[in-house]
PDB file of N, CA and C in Angstrom:
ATOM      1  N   UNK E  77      24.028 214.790 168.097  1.00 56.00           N
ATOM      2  CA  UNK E  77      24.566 214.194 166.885  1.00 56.00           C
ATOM      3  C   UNK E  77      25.381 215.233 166.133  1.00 56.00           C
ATOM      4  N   UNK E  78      26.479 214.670 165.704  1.00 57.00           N
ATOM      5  CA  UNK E  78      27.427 215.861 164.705  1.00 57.00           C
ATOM      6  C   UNK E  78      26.771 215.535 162.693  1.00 57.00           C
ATOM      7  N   UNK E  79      27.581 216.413 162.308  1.00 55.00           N
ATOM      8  CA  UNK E  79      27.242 216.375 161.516  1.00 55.00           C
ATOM      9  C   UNK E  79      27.695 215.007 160.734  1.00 55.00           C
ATOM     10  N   UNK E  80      28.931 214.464 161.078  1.00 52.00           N
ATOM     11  CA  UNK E  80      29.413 213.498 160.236  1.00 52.00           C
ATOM     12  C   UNK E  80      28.879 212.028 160.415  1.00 52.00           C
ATOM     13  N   UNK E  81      27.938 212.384 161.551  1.00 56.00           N
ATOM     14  CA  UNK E  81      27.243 210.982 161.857  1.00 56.00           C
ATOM     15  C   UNK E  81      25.505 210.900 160.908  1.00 56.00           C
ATOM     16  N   UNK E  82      25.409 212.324 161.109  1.00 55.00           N
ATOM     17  CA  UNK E  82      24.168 212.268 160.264  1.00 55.00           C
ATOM     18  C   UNK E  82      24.322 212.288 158.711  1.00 55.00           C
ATOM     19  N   UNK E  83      25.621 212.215 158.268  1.00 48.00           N
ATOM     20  CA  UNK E  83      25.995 212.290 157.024  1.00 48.00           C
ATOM     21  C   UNK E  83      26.059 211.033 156.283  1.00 48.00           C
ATOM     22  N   UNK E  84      26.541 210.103 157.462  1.00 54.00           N
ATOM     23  CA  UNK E  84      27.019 208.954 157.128  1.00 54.00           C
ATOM     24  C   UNK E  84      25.514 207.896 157.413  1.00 54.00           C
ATOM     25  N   UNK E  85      24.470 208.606 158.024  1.00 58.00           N
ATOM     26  CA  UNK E  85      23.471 207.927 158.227  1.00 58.00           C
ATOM     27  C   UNK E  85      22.378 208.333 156.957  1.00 58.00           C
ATOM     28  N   UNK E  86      22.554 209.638 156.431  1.00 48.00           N
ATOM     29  CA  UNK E  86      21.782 209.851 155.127  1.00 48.00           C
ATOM     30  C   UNK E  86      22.380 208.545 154.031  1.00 48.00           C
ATOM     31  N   UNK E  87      23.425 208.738 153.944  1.00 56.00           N
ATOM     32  CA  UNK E  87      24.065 207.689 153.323  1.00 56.00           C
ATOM     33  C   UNK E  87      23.987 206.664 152.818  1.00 56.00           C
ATOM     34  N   UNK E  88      24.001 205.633 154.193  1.00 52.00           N
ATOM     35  CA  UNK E  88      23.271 204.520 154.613  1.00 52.00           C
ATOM     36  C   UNK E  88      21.760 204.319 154.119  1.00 52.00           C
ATOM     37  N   UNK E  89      21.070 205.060 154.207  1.00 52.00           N
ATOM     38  CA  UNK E  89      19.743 205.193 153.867  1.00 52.00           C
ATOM     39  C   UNK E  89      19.636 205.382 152.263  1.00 52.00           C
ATOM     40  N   UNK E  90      20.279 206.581 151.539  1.00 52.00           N
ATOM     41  CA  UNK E  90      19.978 205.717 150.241  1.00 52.00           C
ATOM     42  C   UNK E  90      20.877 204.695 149.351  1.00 52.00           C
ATOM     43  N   UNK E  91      21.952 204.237 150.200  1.00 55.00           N
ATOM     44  CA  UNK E  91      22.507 203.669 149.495  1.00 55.00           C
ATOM     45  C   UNK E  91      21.334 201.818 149.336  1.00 55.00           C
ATOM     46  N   UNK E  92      20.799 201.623 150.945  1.00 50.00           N
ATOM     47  CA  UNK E  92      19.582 200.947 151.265  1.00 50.00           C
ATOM     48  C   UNK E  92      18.268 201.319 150.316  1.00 50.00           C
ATOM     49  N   UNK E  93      17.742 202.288 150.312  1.00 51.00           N
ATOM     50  CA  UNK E  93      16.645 202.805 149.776  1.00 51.00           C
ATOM     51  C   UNK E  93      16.082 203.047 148.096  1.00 51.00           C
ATOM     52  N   UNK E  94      17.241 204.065 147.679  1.00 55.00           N
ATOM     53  CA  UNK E  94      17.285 204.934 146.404  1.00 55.00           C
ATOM     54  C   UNK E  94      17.842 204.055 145.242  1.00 55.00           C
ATOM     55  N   UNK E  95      19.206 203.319 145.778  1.00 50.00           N
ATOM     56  CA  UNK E  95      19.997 202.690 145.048  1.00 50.00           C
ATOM     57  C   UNK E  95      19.199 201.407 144.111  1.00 50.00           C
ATOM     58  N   UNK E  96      19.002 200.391 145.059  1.00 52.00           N
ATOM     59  CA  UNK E  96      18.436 199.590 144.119  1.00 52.00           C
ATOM     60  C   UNK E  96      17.022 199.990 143.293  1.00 52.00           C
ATOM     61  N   UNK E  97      16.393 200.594 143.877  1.00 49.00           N
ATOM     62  CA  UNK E  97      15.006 201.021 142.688  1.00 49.00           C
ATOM     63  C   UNK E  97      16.097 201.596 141.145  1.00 49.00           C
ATOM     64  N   UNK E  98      17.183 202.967 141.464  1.00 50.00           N
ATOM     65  CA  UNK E  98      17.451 202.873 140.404  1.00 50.00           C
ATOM     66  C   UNK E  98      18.013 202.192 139.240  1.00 50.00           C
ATOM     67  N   UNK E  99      18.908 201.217 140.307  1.00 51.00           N
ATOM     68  CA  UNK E  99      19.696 200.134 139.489  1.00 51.00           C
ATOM     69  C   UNK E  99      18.367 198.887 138.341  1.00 51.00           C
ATOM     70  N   UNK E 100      17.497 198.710 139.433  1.00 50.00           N
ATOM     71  CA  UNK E 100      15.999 198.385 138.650  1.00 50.00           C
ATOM     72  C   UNK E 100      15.547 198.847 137.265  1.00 50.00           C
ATOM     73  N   UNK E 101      15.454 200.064 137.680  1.00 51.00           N
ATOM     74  CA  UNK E 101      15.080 200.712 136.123  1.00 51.00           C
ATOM     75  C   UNK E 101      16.239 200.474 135.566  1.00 51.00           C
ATOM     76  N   UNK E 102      17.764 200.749 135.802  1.00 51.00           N
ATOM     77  CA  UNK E 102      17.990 200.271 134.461  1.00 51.00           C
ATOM     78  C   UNK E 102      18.325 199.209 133.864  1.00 51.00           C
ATOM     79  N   UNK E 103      17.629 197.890 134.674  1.00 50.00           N
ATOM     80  CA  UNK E 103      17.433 196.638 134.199  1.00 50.00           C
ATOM     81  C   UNK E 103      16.192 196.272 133.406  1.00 50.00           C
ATOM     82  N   UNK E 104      15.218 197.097 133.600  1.00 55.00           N
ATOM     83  CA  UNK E 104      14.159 197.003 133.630  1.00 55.00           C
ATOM     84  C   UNK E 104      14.081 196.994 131.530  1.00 55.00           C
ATOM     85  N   UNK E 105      14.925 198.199 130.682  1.00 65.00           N
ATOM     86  CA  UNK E 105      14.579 198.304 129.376  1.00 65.00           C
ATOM     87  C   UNK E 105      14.571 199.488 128.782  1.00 65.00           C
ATOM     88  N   UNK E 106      14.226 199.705 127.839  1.00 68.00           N
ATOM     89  CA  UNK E 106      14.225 200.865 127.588  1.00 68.00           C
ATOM     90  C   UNK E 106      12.767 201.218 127.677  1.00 68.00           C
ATOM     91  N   UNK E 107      11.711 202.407 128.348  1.00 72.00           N
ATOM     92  CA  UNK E 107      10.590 202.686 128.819  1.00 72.00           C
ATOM     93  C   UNK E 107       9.761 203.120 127.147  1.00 72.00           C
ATOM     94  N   UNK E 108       8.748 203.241 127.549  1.00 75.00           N
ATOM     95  CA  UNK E 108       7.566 202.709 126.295  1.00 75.00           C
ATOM     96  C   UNK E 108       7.570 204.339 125.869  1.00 75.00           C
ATOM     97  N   UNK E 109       7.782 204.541 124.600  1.00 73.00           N
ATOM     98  CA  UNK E 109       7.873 205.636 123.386  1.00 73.00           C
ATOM     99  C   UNK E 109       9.043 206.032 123.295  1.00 73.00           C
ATOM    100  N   UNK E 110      10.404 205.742 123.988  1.00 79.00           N
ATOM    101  CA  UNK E 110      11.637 205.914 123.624  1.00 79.00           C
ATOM    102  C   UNK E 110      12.341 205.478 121.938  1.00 79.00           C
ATOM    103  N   UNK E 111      11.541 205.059 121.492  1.00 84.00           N
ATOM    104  CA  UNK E 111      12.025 204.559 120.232  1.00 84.00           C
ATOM    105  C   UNK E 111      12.524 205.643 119.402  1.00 84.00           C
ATOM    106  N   UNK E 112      11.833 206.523 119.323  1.00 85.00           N
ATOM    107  CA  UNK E 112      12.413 207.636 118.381  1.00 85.00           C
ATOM    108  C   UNK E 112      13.682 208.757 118.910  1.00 85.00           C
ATOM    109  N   UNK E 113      13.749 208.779 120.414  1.00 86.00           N
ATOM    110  CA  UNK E 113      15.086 208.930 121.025  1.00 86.00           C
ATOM    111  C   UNK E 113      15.937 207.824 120.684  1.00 86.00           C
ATOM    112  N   UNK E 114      15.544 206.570 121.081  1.00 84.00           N
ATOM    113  CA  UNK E 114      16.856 206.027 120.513  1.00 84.00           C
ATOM    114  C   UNK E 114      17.164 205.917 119.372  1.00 84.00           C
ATOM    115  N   UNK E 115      16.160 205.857 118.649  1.00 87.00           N
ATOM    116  CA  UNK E 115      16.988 206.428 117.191  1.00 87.00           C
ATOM    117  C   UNK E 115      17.585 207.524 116.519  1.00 87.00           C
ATOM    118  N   UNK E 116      17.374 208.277 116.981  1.00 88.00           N
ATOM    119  CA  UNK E 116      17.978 209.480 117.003  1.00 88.00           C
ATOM    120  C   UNK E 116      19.745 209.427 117.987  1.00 88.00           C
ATOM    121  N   UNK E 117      19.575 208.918 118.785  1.00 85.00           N
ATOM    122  CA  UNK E 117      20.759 208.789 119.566  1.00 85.00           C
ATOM    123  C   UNK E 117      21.599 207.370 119.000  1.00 85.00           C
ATOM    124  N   UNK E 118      21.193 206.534 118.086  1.00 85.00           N
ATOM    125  CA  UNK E 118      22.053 205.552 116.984  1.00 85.00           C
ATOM    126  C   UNK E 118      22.400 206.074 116.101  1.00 85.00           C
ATOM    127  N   UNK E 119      21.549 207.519 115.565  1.00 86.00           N
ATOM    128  CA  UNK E 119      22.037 207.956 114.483  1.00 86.00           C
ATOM    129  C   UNK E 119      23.212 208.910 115.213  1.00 86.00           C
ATOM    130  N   UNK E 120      23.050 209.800 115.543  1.00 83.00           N
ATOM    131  CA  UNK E 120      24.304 210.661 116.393  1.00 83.00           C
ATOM    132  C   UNK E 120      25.202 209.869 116.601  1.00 83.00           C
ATOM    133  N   UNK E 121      25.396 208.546 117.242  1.00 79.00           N
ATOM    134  CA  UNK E 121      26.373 207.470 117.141  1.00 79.00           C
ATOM    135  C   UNK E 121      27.067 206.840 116.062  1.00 79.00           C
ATOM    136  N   UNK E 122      26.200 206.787 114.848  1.00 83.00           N
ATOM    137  CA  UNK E 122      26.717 206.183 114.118  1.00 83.00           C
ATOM    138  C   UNK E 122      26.850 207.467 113.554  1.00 83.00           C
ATOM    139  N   UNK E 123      27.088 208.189 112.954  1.00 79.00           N
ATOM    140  CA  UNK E 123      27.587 209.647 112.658  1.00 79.00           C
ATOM    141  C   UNK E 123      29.077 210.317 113.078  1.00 79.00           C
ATOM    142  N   UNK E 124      29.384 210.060 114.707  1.00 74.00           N
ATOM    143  CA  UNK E 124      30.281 210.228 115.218  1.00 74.00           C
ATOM    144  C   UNK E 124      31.651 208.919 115.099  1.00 74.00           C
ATOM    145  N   UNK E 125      31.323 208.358 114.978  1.00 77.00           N
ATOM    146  CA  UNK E 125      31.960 206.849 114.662  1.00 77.00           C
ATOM    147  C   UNK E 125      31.942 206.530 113.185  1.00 77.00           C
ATOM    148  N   UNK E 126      30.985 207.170 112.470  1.00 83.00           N
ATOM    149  CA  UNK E 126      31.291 206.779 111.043  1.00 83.00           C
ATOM    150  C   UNK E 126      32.609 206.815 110.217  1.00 83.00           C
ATOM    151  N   UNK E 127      32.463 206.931 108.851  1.00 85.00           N
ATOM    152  CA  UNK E 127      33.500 206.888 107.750  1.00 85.00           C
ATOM    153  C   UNK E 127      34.100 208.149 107.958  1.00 85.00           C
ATOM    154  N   UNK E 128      33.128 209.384 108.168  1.00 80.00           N
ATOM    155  CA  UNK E 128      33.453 210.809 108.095  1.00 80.00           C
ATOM    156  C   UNK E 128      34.169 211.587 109.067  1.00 80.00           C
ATOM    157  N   UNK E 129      33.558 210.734 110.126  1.00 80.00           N
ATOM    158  CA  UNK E 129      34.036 211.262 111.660  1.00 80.00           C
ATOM    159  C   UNK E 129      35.511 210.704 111.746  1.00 80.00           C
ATOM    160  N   UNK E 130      35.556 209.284 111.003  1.00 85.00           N
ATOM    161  CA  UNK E 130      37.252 208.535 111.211  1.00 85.00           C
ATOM    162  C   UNK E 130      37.744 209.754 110.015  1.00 85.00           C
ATOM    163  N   UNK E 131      37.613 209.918 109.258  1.00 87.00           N
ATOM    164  CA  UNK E 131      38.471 211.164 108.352  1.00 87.00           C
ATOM    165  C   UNK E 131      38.716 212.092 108.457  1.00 87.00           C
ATOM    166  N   UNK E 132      37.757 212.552 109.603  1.00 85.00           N
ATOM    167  CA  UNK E 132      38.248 214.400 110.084  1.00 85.00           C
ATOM    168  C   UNK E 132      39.138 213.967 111.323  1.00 85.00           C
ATOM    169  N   UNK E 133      38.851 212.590 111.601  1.00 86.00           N
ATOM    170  CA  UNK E 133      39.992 212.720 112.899  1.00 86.00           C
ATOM    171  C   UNK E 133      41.321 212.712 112.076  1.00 86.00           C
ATOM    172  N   UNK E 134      41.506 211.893 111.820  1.00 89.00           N
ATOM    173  CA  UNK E 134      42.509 211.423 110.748  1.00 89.00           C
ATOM    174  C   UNK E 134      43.193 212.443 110.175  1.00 89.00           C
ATOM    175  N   UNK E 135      42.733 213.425 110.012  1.00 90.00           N
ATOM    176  CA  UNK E 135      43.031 215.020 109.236  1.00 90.00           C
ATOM    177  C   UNK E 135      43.503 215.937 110.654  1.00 90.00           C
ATOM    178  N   UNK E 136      42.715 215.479 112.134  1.00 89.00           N
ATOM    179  CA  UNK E 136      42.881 216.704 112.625  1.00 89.00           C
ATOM    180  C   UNK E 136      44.302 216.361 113.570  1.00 89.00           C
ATOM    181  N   UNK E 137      44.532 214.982 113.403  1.00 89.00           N
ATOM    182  CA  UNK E 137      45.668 214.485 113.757  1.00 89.00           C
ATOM    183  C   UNK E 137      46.871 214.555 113.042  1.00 89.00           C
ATOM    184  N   UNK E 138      46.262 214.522 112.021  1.00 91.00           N
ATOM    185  CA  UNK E 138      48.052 214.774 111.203  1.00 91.00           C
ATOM    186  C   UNK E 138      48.584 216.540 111.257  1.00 91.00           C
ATOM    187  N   UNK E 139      47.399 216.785 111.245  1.00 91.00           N
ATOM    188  CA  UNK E 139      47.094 218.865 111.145  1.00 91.00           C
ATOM    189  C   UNK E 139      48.019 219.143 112.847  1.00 91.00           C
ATOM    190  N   UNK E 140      47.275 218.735 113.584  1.00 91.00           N
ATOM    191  CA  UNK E 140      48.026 218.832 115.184  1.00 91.00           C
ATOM    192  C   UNK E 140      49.381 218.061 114.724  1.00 91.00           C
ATOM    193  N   UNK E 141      49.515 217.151 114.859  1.00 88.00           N
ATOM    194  CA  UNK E 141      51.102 216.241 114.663  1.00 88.00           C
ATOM    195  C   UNK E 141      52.225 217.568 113.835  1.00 88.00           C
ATOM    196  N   UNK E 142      51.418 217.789 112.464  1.00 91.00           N
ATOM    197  CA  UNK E 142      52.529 218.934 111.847  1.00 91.00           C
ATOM    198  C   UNK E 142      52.534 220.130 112.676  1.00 91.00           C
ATOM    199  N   UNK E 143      51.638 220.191 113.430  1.00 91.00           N
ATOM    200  CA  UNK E 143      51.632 222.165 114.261  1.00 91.00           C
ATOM    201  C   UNK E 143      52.946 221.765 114.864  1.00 91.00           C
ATOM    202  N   UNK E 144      52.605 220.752 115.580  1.00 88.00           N
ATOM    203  CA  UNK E 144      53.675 220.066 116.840  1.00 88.00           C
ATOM    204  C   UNK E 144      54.668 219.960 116.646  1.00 88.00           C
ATOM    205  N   UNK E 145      55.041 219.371 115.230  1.00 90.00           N
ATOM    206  CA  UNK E 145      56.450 219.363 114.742  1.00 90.00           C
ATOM    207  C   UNK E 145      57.200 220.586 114.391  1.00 90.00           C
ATOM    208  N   UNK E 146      56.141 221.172 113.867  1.00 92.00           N
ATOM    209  CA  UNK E 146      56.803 222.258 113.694  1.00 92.00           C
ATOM    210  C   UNK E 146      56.808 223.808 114.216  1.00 92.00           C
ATOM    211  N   UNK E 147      56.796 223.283 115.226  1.00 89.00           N
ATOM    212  CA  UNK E 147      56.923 224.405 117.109  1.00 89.00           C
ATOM    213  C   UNK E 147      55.396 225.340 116.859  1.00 89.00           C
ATOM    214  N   UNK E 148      54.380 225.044 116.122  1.00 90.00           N
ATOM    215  CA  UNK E 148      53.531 225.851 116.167  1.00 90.00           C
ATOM    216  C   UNK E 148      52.215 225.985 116.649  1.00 90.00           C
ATOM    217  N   UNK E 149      52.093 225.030 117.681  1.00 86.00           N
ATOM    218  CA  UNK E 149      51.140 224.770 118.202  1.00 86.00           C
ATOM    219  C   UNK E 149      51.623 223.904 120.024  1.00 86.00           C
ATOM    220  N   UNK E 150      50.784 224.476 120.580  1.00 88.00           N
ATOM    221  CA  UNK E 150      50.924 224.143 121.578  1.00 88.00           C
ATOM    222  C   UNK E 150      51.287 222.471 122.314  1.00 88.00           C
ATOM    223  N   UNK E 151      52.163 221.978 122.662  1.00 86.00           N
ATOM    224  CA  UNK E 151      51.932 220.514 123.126  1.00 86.00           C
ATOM    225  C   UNK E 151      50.974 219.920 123.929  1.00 86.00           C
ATOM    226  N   UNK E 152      50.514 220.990 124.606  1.00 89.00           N
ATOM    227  CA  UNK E 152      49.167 220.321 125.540  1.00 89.00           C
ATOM    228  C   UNK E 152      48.319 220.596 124.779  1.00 89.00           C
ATOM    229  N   UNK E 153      48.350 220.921 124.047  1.00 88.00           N
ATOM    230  CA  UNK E 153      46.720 221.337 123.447  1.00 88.00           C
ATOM    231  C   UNK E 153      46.513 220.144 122.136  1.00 88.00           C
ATOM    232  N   UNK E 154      47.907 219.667 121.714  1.00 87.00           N
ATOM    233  CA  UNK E 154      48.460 218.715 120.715  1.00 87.00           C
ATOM    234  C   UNK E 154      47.616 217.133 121.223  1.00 87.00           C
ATOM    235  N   UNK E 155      48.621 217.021 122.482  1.00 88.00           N
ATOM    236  CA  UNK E 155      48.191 215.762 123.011  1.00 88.00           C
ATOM    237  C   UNK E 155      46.965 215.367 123.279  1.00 88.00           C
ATOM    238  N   UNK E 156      45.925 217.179 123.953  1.00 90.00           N
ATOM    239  CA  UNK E 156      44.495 216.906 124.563  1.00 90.00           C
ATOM    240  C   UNK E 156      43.742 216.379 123.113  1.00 90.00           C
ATOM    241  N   UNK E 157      44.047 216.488 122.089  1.00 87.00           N
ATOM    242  CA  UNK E 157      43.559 216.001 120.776  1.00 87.00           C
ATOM    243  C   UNK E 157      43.562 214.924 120.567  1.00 87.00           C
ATOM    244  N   UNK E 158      44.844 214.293 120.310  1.00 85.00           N
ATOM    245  CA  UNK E 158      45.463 213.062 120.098  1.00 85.00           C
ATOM    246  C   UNK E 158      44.604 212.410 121.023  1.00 85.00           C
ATOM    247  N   UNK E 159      44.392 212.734 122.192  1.00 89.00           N
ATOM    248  CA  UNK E 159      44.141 211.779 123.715  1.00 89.00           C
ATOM    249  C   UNK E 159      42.345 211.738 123.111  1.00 89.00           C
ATOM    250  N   UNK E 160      41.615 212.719 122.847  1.00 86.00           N
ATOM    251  CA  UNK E 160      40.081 212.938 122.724  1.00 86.00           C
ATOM    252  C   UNK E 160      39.746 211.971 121.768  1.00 86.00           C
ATOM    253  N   UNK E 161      40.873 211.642 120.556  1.00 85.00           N
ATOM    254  CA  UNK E 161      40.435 210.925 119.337  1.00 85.00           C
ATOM    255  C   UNK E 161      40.554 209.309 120.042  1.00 85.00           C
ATOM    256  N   UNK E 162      41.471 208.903 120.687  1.00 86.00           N
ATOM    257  CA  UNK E 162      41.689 207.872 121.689  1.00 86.00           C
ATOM    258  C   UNK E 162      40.267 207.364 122.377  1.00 86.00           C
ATOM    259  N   UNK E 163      40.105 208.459 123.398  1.00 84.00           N
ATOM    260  CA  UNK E 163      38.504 208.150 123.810  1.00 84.00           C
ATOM    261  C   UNK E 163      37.830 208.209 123.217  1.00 84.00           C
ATOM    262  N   UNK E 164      37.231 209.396 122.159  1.00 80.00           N
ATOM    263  CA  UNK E 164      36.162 208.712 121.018  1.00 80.00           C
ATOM    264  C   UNK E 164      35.988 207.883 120.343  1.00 80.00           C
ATOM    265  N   UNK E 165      37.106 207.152 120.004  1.00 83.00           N
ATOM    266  CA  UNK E 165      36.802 205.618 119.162  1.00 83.00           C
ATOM    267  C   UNK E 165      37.084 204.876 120.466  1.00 83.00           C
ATOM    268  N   UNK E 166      37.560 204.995 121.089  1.00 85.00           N
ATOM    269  CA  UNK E 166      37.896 203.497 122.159  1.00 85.00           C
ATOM    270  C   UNK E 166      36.964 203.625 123.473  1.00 85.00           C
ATOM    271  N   UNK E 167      35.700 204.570 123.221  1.00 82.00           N
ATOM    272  CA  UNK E 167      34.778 204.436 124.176  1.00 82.00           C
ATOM    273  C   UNK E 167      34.261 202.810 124.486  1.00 82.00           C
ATOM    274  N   UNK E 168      33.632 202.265 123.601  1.00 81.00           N
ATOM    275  CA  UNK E 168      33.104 201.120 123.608  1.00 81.00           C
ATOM    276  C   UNK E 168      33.585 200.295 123.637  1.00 81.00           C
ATOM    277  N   UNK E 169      35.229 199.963 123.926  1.00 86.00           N
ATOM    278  CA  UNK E 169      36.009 198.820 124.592  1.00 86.00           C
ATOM    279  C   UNK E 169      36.539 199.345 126.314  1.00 86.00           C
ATOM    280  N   UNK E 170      36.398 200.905 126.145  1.00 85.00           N
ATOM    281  CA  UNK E 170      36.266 201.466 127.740  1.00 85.00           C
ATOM    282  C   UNK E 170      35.810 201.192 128.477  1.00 85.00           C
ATOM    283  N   UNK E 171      34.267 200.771 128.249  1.00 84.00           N
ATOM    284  CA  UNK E 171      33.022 201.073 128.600  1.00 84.00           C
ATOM    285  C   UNK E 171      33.338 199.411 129.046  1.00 84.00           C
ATOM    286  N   UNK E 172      33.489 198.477 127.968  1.00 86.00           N
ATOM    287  CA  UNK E 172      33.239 197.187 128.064  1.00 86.00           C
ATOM    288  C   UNK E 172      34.221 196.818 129.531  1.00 86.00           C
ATOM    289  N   UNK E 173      35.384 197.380 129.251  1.00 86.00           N
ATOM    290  CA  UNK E 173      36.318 196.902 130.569  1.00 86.00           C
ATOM    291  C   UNK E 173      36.322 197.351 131.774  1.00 86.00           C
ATOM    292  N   UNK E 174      35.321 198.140 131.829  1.00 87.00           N
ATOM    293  CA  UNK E 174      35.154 199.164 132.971  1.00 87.00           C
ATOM    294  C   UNK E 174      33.777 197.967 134.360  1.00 87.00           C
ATOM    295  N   UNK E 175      33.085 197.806 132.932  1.00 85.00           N
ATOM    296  CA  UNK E 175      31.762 197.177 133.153  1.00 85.00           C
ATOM    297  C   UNK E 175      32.529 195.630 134.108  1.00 85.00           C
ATOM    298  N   UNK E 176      32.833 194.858 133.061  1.00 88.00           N
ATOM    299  CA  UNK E 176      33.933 193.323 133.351  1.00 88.00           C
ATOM    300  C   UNK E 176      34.725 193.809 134.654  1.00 88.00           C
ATOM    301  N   UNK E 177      35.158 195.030 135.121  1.00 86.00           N
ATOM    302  CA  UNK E 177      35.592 195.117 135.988  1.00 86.00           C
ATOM    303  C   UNK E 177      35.191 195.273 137.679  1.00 86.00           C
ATOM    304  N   UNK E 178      33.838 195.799 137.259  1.00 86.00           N
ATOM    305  CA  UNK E 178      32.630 195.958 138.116  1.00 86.00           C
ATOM    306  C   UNK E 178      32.006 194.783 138.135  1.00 86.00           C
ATOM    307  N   UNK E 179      31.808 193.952 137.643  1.00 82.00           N
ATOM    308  CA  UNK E 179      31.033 192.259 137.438  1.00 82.00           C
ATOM    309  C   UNK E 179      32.138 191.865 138.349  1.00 82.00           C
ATOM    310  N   UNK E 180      33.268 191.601 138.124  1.00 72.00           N
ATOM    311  CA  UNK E 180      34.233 190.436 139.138  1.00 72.00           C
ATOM    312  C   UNK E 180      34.046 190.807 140.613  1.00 72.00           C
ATOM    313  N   UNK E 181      34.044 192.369 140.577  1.00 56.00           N
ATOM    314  CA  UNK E 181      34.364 192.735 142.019  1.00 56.00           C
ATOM    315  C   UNK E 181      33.004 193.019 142.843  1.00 56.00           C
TER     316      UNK E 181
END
């Protein structure tokens, strides 16, 4: 046997095996004393997404936009900003179309 046959046969095996138990659990819920993680992880959420978090973006975008305009700041480093504030608020319509996209197919 080569290696690419036993590779493709590990494979096979947990994609059979490993896969659905985990997909299980995470149908299964959220597991018993997680409550105070997830609250803690709604608050970090709602923190990052809040009033405050939209105002420092808001600030760190116009702050980059003027570097940019006015040759003093890097353009890639401009855009990787612009682009981060993009994914941080538009995670949760990401997430949603990503998901809808995996359901059809």
């Amino acid at each position: 046997m080569n290696a690419k046959s036993i590779l493709s046969r590990l494979i096979a095996t947990y994609s059979v095996l490993i896969a659905p138990a985990a997909q299980a659990q995470a149908v299964a819920g959220s597991p018993q004393g997680s409550g105070p993680i997830n609250a803690a992880l709604g608050w970090i959420q709602g923190t990052l997404l809040g009033n405050v978090a939209t105002a420092v973006a808001v600030m760190a975008v116009a702050a980059v936009g003027f570097g940019m305009l006015t040759g003093r700041m890097n353009w890639r480093f401009g855009a990787t900003v612009i682009i981060g504030c993009f994914i941080l608020f538009g995670a949760a319509s990401i997430v949603s179309g990503i998901q809808s996209a995996a359901a059809v197919g």
